[in-house]
XYZ file of C-alpha atoms in Angstrom:
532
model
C 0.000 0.000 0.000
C 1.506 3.063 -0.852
C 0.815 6.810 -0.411
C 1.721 9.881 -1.737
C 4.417 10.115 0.700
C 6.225 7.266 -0.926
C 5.888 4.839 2.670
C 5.190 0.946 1.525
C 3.624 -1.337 3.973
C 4.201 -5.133 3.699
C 2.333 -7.588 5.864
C 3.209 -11.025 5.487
C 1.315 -13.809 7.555
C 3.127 -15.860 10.028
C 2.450 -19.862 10.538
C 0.862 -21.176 12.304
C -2.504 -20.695 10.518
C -5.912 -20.455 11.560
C -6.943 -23.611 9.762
C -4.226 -25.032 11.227
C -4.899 -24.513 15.127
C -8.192 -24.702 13.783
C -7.916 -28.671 12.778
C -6.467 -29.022 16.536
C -9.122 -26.829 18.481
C -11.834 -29.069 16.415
C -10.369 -32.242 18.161
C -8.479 -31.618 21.081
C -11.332 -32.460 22.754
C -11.323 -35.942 22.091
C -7.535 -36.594 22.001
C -7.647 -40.176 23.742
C -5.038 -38.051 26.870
C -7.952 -35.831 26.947
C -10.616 -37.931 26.852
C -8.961 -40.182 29.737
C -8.373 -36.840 31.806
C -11.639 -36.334 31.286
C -14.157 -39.226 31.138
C -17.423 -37.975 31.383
C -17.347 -34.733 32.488
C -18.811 -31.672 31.192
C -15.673 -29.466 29.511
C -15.230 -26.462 27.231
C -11.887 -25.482 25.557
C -11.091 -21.874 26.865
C -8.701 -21.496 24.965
C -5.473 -22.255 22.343
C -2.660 -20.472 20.956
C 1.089 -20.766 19.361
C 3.454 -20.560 21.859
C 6.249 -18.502 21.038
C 9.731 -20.321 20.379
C 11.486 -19.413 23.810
C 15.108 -19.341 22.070
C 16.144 -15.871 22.182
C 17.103 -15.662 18.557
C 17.709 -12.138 16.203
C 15.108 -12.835 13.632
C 11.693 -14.478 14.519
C 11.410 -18.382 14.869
C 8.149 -19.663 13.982
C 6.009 -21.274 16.613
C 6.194 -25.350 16.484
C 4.168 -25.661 20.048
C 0.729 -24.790 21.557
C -0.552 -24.201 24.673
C -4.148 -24.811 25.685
C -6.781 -24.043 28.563
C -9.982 -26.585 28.960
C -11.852 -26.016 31.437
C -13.728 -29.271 33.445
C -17.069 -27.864 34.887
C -17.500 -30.898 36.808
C -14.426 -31.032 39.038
C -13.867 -27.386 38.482
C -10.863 -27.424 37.369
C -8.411 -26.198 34.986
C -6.278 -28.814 32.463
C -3.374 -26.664 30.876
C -2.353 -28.598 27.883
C 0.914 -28.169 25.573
C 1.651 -30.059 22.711
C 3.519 -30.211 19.155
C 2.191 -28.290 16.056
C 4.213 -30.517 13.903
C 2.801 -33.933 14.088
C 2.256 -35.692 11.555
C -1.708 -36.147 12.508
C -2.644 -32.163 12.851
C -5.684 -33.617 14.409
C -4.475 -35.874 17.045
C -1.442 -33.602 17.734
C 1.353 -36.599 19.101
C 2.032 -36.608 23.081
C 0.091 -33.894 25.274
C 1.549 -32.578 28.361
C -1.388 -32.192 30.465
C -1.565 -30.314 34.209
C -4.558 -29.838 36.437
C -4.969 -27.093 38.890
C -7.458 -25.173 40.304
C -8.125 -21.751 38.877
C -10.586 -19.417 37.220
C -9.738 -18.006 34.222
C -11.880 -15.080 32.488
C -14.565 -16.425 30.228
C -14.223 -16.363 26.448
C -16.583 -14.626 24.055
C -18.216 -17.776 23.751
C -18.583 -18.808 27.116
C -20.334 -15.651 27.970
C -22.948 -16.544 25.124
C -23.305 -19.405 26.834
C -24.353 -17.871 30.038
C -26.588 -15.572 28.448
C -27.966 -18.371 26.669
C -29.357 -19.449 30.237
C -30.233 -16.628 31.445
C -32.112 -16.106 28.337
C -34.044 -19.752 29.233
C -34.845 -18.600 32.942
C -38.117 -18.413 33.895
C -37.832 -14.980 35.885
C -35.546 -12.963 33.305
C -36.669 -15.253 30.306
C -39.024 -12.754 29.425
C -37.992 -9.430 30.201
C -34.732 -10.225 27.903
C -36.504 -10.995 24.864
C -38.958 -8.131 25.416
C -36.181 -5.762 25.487
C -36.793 -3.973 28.942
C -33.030 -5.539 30.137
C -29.795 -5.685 27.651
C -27.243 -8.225 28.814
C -23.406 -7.124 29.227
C -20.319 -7.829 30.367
C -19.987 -7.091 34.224
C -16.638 -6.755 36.215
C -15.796 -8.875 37.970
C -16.579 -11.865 35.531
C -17.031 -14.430 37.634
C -19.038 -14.550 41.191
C -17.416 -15.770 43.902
C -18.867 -18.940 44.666
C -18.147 -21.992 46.959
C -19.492 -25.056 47.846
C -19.967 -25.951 51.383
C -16.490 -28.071 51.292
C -14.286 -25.034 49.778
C -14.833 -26.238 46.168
C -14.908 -22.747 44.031
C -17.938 -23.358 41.191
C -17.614 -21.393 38.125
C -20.141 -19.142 37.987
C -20.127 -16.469 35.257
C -21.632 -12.686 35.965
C -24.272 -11.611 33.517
C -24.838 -7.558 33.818
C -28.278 -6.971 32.922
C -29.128 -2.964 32.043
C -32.881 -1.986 32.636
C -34.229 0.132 30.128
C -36.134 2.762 32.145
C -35.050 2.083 35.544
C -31.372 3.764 37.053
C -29.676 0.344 38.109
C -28.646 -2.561 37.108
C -28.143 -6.316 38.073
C -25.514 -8.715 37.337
C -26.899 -12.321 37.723
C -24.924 -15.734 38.817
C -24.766 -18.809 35.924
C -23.964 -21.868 37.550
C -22.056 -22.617 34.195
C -21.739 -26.828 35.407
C -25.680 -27.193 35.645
C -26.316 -24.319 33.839
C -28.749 -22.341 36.130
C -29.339 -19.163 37.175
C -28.223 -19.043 40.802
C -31.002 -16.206 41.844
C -29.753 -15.592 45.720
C -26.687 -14.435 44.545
C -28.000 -11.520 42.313
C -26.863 -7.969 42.791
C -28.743 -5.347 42.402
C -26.462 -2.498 41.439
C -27.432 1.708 41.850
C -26.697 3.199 38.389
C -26.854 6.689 39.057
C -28.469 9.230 37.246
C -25.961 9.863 34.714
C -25.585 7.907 31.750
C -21.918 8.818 30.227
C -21.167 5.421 28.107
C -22.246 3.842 25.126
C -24.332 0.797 25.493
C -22.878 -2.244 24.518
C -25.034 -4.052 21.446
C -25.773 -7.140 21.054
C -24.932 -7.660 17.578
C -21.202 -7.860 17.696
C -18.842 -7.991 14.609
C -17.455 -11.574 13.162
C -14.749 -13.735 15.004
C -11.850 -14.180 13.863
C -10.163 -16.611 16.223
C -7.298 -16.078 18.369
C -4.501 -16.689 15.914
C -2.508 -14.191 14.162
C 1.073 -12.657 13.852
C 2.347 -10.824 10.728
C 5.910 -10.109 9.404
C 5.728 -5.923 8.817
C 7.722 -3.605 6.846
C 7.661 -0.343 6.072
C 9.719 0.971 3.533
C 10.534 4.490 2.028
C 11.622 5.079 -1.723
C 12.789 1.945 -2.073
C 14.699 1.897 1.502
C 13.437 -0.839 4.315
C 12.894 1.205 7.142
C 11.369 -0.729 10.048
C 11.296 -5.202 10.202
C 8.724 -6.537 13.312
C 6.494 -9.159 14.128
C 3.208 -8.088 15.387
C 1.076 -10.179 17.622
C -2.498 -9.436 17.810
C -3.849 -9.356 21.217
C -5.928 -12.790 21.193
C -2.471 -14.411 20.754
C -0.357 -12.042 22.938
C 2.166 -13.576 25.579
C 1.589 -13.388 29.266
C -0.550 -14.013 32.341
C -3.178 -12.125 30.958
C -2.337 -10.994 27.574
C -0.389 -7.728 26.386
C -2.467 -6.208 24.133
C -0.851 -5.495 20.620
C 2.488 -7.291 21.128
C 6.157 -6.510 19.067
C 8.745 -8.690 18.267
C 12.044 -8.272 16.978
C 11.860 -4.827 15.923
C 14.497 -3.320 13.650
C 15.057 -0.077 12.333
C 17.229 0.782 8.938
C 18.833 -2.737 9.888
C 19.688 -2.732 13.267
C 17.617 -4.402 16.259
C 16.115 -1.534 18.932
C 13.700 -4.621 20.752
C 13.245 -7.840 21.201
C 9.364 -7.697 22.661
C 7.063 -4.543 23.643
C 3.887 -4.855 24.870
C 1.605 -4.262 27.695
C 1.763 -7.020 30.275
C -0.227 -5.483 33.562
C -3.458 -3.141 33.982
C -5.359 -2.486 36.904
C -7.595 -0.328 38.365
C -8.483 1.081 41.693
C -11.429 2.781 42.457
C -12.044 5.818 44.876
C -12.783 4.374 48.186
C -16.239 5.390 49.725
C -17.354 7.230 45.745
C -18.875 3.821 43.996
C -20.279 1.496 46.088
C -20.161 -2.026 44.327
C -17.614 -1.693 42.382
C -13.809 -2.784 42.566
C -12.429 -2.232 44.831
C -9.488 -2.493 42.406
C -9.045 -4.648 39.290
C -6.629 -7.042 37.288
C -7.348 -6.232 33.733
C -6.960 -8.873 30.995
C -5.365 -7.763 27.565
C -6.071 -10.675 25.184
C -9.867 -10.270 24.645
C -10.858 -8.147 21.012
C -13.481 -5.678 20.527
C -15.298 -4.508 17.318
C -14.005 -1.229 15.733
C -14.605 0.136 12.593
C -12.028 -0.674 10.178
C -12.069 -0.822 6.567
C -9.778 -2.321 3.758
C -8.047 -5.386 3.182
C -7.488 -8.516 4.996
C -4.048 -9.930 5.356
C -3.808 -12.617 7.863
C -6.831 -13.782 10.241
C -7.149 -10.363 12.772
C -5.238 -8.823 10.677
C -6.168 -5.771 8.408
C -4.639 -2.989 6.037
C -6.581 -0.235 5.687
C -6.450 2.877 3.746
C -7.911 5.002 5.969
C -7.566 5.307 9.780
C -9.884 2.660 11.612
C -11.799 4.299 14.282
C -11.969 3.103 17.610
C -14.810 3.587 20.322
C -12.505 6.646 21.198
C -13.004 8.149 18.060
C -16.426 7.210 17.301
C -18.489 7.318 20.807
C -20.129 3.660 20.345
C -19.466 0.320 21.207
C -19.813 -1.088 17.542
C -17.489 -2.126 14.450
C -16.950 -3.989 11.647
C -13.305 -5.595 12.886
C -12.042 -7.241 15.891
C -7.735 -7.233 15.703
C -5.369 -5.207 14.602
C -5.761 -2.419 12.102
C -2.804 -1.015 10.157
C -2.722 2.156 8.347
C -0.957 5.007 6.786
C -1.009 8.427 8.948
C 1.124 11.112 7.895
C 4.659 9.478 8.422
C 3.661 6.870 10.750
C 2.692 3.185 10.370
C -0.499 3.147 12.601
C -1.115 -0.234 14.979
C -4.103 -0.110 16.509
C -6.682 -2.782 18.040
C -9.545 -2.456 20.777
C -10.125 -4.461 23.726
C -12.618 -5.790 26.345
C -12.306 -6.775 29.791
C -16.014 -6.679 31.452
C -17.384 -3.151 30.447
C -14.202 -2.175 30.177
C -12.759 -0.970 26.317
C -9.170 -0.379 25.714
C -7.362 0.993 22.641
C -3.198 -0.739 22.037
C -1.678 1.034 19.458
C 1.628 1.956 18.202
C 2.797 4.130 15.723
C 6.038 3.935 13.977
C 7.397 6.890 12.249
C 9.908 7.468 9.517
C 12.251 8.993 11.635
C 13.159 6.301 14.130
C 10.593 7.291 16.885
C 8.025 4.892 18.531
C 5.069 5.939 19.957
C 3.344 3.518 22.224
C -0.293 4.433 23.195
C -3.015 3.120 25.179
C -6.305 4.240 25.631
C -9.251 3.792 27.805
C -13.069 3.832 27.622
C -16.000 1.537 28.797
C -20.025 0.775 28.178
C -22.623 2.207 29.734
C -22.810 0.284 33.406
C -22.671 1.647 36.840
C -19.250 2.324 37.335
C -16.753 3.508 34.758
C -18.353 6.937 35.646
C -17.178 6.977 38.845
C -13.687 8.529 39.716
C -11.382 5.764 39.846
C -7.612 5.355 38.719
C -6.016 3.216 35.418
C -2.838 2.330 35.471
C -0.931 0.661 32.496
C 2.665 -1.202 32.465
C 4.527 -1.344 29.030
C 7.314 -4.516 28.707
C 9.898 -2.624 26.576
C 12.457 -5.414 26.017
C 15.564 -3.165 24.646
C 18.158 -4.869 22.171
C 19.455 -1.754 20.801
C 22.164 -2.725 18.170
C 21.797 -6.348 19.657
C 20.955 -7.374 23.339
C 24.050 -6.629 24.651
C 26.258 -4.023 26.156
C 23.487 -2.188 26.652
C 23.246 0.399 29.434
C 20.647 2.160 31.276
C 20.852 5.538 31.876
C 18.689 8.531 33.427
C 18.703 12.400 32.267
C 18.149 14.977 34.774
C 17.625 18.920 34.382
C 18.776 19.966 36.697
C 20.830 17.971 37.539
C 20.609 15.784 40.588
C 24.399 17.334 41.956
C 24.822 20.451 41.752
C 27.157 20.916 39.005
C 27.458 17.243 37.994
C 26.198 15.848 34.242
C 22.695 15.775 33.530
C 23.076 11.790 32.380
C 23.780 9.207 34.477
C 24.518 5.639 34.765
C 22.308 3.254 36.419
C 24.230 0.673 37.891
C 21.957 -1.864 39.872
C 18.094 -2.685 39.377
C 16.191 0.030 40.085
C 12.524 1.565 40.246
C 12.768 5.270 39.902
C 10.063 7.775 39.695
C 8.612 10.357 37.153
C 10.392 13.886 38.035
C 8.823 16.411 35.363
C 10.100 19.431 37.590
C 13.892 17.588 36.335
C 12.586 17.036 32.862
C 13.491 13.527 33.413
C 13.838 10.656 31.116
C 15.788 7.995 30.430
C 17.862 5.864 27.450
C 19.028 2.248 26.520
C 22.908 2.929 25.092
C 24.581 0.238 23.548
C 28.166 1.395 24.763
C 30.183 -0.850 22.250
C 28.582 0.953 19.253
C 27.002 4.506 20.539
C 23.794 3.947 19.427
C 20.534 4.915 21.839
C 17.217 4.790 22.383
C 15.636 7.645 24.621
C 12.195 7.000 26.736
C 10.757 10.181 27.492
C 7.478 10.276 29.455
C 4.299 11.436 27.695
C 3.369 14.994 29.146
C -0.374 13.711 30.760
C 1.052 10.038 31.788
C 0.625 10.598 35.824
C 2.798 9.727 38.602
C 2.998 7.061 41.022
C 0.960 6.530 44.206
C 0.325 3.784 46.190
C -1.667 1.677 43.893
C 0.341 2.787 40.883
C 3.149 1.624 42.694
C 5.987 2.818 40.027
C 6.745 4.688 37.125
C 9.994 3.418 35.798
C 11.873 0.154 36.443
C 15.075 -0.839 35.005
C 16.106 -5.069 35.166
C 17.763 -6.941 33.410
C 16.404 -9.623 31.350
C 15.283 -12.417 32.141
C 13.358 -15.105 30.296
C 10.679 -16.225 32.853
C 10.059 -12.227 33.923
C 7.207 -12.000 30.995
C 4.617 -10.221 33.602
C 4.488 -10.782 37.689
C 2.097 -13.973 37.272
C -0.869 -12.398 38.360
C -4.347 -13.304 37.395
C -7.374 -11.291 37.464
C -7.909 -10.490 40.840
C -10.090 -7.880 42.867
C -7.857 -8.333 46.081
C -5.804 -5.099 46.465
C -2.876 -6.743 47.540
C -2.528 -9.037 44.267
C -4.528 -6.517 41.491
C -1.188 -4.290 42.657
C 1.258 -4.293 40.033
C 3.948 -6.951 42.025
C 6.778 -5.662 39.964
C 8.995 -5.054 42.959
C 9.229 -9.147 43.110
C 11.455 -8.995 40.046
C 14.035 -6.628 41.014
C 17.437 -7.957 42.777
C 19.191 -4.540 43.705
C 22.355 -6.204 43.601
C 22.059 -7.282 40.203
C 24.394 -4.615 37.967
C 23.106 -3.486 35.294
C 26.113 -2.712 33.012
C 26.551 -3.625 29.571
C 24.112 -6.203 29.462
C 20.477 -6.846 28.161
C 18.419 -4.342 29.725
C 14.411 -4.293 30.157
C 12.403 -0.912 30.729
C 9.022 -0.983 32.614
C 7.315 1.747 32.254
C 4.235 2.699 34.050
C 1.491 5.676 33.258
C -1.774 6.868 35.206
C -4.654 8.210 34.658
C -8.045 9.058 36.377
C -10.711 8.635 34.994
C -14.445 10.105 35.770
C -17.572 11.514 34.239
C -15.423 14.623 33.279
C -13.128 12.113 30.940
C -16.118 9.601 29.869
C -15.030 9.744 26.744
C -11.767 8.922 27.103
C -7.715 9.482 27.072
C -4.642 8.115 25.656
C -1.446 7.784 27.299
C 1.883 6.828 26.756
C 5.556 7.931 26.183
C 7.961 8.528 23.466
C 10.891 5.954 22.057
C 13.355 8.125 20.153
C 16.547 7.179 18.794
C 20.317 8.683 18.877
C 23.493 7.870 16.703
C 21.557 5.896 14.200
């Protein structure tokens, strides 16, 4: 696709492919290790995706193994599953490594259905569903807490139900293993008078599974400017997802990151302002929303477009044609951009990539009509940068300071040991990843509206060096306080030196969000490069 500012895009699709996982998800379910695992019970795949290669390698490797969640409503309980995309039988994929634990992951698009399905089929809200006084939604939290008398936690999905013409809401409890509306648990929920989000509808834009990863470049009059992998979210790494995920990025020929991405998001609301809600939030990253986006499709969630897609940000509603990532021309910048869910949550990943070397990572935040996102309560989002500028090593961190933190003494300075170290815009401060063999840099410099730190939003900046296993902190969605906290702390050894090494950048921004900002606000900071 070209413009009249001479930039090329070229997406190439990355195996797997959809029909591939495809022919697996079809019959993992009888796999004779599965079935055994198994027997009788009641069981839904959650979900299955490429896992990436783990070898830390300069280009991309593709994926050659899978990774799984089925859930067993019956002994509620998890199976993770990991096996070979390679063998010979692409529907009985070879050996299966198989572990059961207890856990609750979020529910899938289709799982929800499900559960709306039931409470579609109940005799008390049966009715006023397909009459149209109630709209179903997504609630947060997903699930209701639920245990049997001996400990055993029973999934039980949320279902938010939105009265037409009264202000408040409910949010029933599906008993998803007998499938039955559990009606002593209901909450009733006080909306408030104002009404500052879309509603969600119910006619939501066409799947398109939960594989996808392109090849990208971008070239300029005939010169290759930027090489990545993108990831769309359904099939981004981590506990929870990372929204629009990059790998391996280059720029004219030489590496700046390995992996960027956003691994953790929470939220934490005003204590004593919203009654039923929170109190705080682990956010999931890996589940799409419709947006409008028009053009081309190049790989499944995948499009090229050759106009900007719009985004619930931009347009004010809860609808699309799209769910992944769109890619378009704006100006000098290659445009990323997808939206996500998480309850009635809706989150905008993008990045933009412009000619000149600079990466802008964004993320933006909205929700549906329900009775919370209108009350004041804080975001806070944590971006991976994985640095590899000029190659993963010696790279250095350093931190700028104006003025400067002695009297007299440089404004730059090297960061020896892992550190977390906080926003300072009265010091102009920022930071850069120098490879000190060959001068090059890349400079982070915080976005002018990203927030500061408190004691929720526990950091701003953290500096550690790499490690293979440190993808997130290994949190799942929570509402307890003390785990929805980003646990980033956990991962930093202060006696670990940080000198000519392979570095990794955390970076965290915050934002509070109320009635005054329903509509929404994008944060994020600048990646700039020096000596290139």
């Amino acid at each position: 696709m070209t413009t009249d500012l001479d930039l090329e895009i070229q997406a190439e699709p990355v195996p797997p492919y959809e029909e591939d996982i495809a022919r697996i998800r079809e019959g993992l379910l009888q796999h004779p290790s599965i079935a055994k695992a198994l027997g009788s019970a009641r069981a839904r795949l959650l979900s299955l995706v490429p896992e990436p290669d783990p070898r830390r390698t300069e280009k991309p490797l593709p994926s050659d193994r899978f990774t799984a969640q089925i859930y067993d409503y019956d002994a509620e309980r998890v199976l993770a599953v990991t096996g070979d995309l390679r063998a010979a039988d692409p529907d009985l994929p070879g050996e299966l490594s198989i572990t059961a634990y207890a856990a609750q992951p979020h529910p899938t698009t289709d799982e929800f259905a499900e559960a709306v399905a039931v409470v579609r089929e109940d005799a008390q809200l049966g009715d006023q569903i397909r009459s149209g006084l109630v709209t179903p939604f997504r609630p947060m939290p997903p699930l209701v807490a639920h245990e049997d008398l001996d400990g055993r936690t029973r999934r039980t999905l949320g279902v938010g139900l939105l009265r037409t013409h009264e202000e408040h809401v409910q949010v029933v409890a599906v008993l998803m293993s007998e499938r039955r509306v559990l009606h002593d648990l209901t909450q009733r929920l006080p909306h408030g008078a104002a009404r500052c989000e879309p509603t969600a509808p119910d006619d939501r834009c066409a799947a398109t599974g939960s594989v996808g990863q392109v090849n990208l470049t971008v070239s300029q009059g005939g010169q290759t400017l930027w090489q990545l992998q993108v990831v769309r979210p359904a099939a981004s790494s981590g506990t929870n997802g990372s929204g629009v995920e990059l790998r391996h990025v280059r720029y004219r020929g030489r590496t700046v990151l390995y992996r960027a991405h956003v691994p953790i998001l929470n939220v934490e609301y005003t204590p004593g302002t919203a009654a039923g809600c929170g109190p705080t939030y682990r956010d999931w990253q890996n589940s799409e929303a419709c947006f409008q986006a028009n053009g081309q499709n190049v790989a499944p969630g995948f499009r090229l477009c050759p106009s900007p897609a719009r985004t619930i940000l931009d347009t004010g509603s809860d609808s699309g044609n799209f769910r992944g990532v769109a890619i378009y021309l704006l100006g000098q910048e290659v445009v990323l951009v997808s939206e996500l869910m998480a309850g009635w949550y809706r989150y905008v990943s993008q990045w933009r990539l412009h000619a000149n070397g600079t990466i802008r990572p964004r993320f933006g935040f909205a929700g549906v009509n329900n009775p919370c996102t209108c009350r004041e309560h804080r975001h806070h989002v944590y971006w991976r940068f994985d640095f590899d500028v000029g190659g993963a090593a010696p790279n250095t961190v350093e931190e700028f300071n104006d003025p400067p933190l002695n009297p007299g003494g440089n404004n730059w300075h090297t960061k020896i040991w892992e550190i977390r170290r906080p926003r300072d815009p009265a010091r102009h401060r920022r930071w850069r990843v120098r490879n000190t063999a060959g001068g090059q840099a890349y400079h982070l410099t915080p976005g002018a509206t990203d927030g500061t730190q408190d004691a929720f939003g526990v950091g701003d900046l953290w500096a550690l060096r790499y490690r293979a296993s440190e993808l997130d902190d290994g949190q799942h969605f929570t509402t307890d306080p003390q785990l929805s906290r980003a646990r980033l702390d956990t991962l930093r050894t202060p006696a670990e030196s940080l000198l000519n090494t392979d570095v990794v950048l955390w970076y965290a921004a915050h934002f509070t969000h109320d009635a005054a900002h329903s509509h929404g606000h994008i944060l994020g900071p600048d990646l700039t490069p020096e000596n290139w």
